[in-house]
XYZ file of C-alpha atoms in Angstrom:
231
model
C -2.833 -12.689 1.352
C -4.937 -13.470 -1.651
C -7.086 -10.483 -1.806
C -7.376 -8.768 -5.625
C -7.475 -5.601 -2.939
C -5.875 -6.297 0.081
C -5.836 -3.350 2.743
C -2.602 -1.542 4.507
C -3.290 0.285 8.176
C 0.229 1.529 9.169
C 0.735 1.671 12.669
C 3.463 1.704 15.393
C 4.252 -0.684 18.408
C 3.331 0.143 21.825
C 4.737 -3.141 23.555
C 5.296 -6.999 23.162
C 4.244 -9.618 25.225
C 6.099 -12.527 23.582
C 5.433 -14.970 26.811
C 1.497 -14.770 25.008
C 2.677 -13.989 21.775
C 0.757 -10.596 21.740
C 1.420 -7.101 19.918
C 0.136 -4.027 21.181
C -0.221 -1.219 18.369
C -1.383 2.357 17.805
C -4.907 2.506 16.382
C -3.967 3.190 12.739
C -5.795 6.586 11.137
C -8.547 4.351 9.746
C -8.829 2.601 13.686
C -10.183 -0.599 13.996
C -13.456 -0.992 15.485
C -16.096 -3.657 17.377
C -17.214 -4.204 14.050
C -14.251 -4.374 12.030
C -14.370 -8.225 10.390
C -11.711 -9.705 7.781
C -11.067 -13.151 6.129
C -6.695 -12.640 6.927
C -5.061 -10.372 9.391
C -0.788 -10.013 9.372
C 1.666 -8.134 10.934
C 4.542 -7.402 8.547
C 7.950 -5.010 8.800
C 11.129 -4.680 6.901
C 14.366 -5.957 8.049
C 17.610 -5.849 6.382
C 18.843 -9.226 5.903
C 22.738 -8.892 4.795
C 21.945 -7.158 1.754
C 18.819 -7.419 0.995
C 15.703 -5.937 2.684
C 12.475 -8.455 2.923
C 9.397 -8.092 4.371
C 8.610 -10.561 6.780
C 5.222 -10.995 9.133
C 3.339 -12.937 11.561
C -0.569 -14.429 11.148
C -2.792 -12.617 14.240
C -5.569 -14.871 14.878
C -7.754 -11.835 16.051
C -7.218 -8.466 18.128
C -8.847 -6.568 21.182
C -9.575 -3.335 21.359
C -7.923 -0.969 24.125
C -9.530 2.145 25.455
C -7.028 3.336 27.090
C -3.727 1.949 27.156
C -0.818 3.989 29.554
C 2.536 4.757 27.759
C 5.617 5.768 28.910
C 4.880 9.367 29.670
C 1.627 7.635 31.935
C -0.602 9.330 28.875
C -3.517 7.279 27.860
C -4.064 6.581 24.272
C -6.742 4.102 22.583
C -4.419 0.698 21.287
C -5.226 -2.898 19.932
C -3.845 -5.426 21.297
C -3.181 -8.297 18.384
C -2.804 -12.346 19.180
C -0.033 -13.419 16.624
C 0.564 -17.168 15.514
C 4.549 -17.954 15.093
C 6.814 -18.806 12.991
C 7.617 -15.406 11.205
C 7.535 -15.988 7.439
C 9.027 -13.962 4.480
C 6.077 -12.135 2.553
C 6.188 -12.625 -0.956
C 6.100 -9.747 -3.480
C 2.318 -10.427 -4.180
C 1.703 -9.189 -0.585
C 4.415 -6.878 -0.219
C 3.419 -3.572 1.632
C 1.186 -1.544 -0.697
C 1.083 1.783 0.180
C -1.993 3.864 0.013
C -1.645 7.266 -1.610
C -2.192 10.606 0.269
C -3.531 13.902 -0.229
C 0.684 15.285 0.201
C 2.290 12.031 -1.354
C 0.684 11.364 -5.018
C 1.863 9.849 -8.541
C 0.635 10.509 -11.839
C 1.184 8.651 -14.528
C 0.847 8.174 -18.452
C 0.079 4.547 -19.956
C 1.068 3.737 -23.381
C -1.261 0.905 -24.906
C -2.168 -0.115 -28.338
C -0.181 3.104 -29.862
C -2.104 5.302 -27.507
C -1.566 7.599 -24.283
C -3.530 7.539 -21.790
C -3.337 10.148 -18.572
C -4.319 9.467 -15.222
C -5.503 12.791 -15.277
C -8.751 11.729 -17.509
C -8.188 8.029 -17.986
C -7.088 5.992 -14.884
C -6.459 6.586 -11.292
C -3.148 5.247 -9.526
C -4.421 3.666 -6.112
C -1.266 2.412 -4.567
C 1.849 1.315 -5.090
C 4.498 -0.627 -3.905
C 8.788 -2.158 -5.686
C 6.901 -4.836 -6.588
C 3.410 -2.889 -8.642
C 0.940 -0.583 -8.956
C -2.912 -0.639 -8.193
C -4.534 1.550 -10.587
C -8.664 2.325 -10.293
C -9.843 2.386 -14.148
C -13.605 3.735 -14.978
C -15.656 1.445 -17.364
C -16.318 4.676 -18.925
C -14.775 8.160 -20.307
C -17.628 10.680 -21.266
C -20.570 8.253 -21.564
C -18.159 5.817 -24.100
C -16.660 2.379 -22.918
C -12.734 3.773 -21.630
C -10.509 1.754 -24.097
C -8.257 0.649 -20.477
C -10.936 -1.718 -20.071
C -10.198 -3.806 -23.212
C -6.406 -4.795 -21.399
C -6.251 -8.509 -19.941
C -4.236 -10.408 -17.980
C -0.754 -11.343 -18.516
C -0.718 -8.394 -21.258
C 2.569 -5.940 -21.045
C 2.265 -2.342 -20.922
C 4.968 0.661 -20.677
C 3.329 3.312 -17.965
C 5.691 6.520 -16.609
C 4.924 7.452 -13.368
C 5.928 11.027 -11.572
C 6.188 11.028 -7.926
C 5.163 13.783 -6.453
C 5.885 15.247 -2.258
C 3.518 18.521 -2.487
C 5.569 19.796 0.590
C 8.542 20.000 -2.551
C 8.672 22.270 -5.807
C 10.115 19.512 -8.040
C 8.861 15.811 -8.315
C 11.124 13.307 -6.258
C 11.406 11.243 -9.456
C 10.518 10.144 -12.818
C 10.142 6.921 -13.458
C 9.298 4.349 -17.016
C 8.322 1.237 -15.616
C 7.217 -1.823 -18.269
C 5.105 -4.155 -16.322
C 2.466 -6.675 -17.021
C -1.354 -7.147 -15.807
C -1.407 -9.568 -12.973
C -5.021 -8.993 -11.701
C -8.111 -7.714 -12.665
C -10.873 -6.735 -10.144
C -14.056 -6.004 -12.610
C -16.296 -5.870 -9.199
C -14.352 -3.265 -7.559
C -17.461 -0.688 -8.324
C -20.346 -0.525 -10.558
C -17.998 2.308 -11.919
C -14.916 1.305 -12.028
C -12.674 -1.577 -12.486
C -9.268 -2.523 -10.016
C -6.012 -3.410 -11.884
C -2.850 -4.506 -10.457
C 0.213 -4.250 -12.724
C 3.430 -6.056 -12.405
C 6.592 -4.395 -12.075
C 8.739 -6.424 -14.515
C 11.998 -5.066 -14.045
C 13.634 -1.767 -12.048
C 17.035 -0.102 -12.537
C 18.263 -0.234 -9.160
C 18.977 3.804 -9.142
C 14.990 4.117 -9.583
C 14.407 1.606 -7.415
C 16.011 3.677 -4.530
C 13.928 6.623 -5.955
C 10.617 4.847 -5.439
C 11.543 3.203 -2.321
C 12.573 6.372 -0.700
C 9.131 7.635 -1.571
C 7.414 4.943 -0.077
C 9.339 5.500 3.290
C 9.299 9.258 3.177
C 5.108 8.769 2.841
C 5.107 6.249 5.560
C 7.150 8.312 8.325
C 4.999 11.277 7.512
C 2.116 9.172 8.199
C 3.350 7.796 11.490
C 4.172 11.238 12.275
C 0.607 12.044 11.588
C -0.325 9.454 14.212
C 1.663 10.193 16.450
C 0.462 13.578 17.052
C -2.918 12.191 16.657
C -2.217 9.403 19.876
C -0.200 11.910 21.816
């Protein structure tokens, strides 16, 4: 929970087994694997709590790999079975779902800092995003000279406008101006390039539904993806 560059694998339930506390899921696109090792491993959702939504999620103390698991329909699909660890906990914004962006579902962006505009088009990379930030991959350098994005530290405020942007669509879904503030900085991320998380530090509530529309719209069409793939 932790991580400077924690890692999303969206997936969809096969069955429960809440006598042993045990979730069967889909292999996600990237699938897990004998080899596959990590320091943390949850299972989170969304619920709608009154009205609010929050993200809550259970610790899985390690999985099992499934060759061929039967569904409904008697069709045999590759799973992983996951051992979670109750209670259920809300997930905090720092670990709120980050989603990874697609070939279909992208964002560009322009970052004002220190008078100066700077494209993601040349400058900086947007990685993923989530209502709570953005994860933006910045090279250490723009045509063999230090990239003046690398100079920003933590805690510092900048204004970056993002466009959202469905390919399958002729128009972008929305354009937003976001202020936020550097909460992390990942210098190790490459020998290339840096990682930095920014923090949302406020969002209208009419933009908020834009971006969290997005965020579902690129998740469904990735579930869709899979479950073509399983089927």
């Amino acid at each position: 929970m932790s991580s400077l560059s924690p890692y999303s694998r969206a997936s969809i339930i096969y069955d429960i087994d809440f006598g042993n506390e045990a979730v069967t899921i889909a292999q996600p696109l990237t699938p897990f694997s004998k080899n596959t090792a990590f320091k943390e491993l949850h299972l989170t959702t969304i619920i709608h709590d009154k009205n609010r939504k929050m993200r809550v999620g259970v610790e899985c103390s390690h999985f099992k790999l499934i060759d061929q698991f039967t569904l409904a329909n008697k069709t045999n699909v590759p799973a992983v079975l996951l051992k979670y660890e109750l209670p259920a906990k809300e997930i905090n914004i720092r670990s709120a779902f980050r989603l990874p962006l697609s070939t279909k579902y992208i964002i560009k962006g322009k970052i004002l800092y220190n008078d100066l505009e700077y494209s993601s088009s040349r400058d900086f990379s947007i990685r993923d995003v989530s209502l709570g930030g953005l994860g933006l991959v910045v090279p250490k350098k723009r045509n063999n000279n230090l990239n003046p994005l690398g100079e920003i530290k933590i805690n510092e405020k900048i204004v970056i406008g993002i466009v959202l942007i469905n390919l399958d669509q002729d128009k972008p879904v929305g354009t937003l101006p976001l202020k936020t503030q550097i909460a992390r900085i990942n210098s190790n991320y490459s020998s290339t390039h840096s990682l930095v998380g920014l923090k949302i530090l406020s969002l209208e509530s009419n933009y908020e539904t834009i971006l969290s529309k997005f965020i579902h719209d690129a998740q469904i069409d990735e579930l869709k993806r899979m479950s073509r793939i399983n089927l």
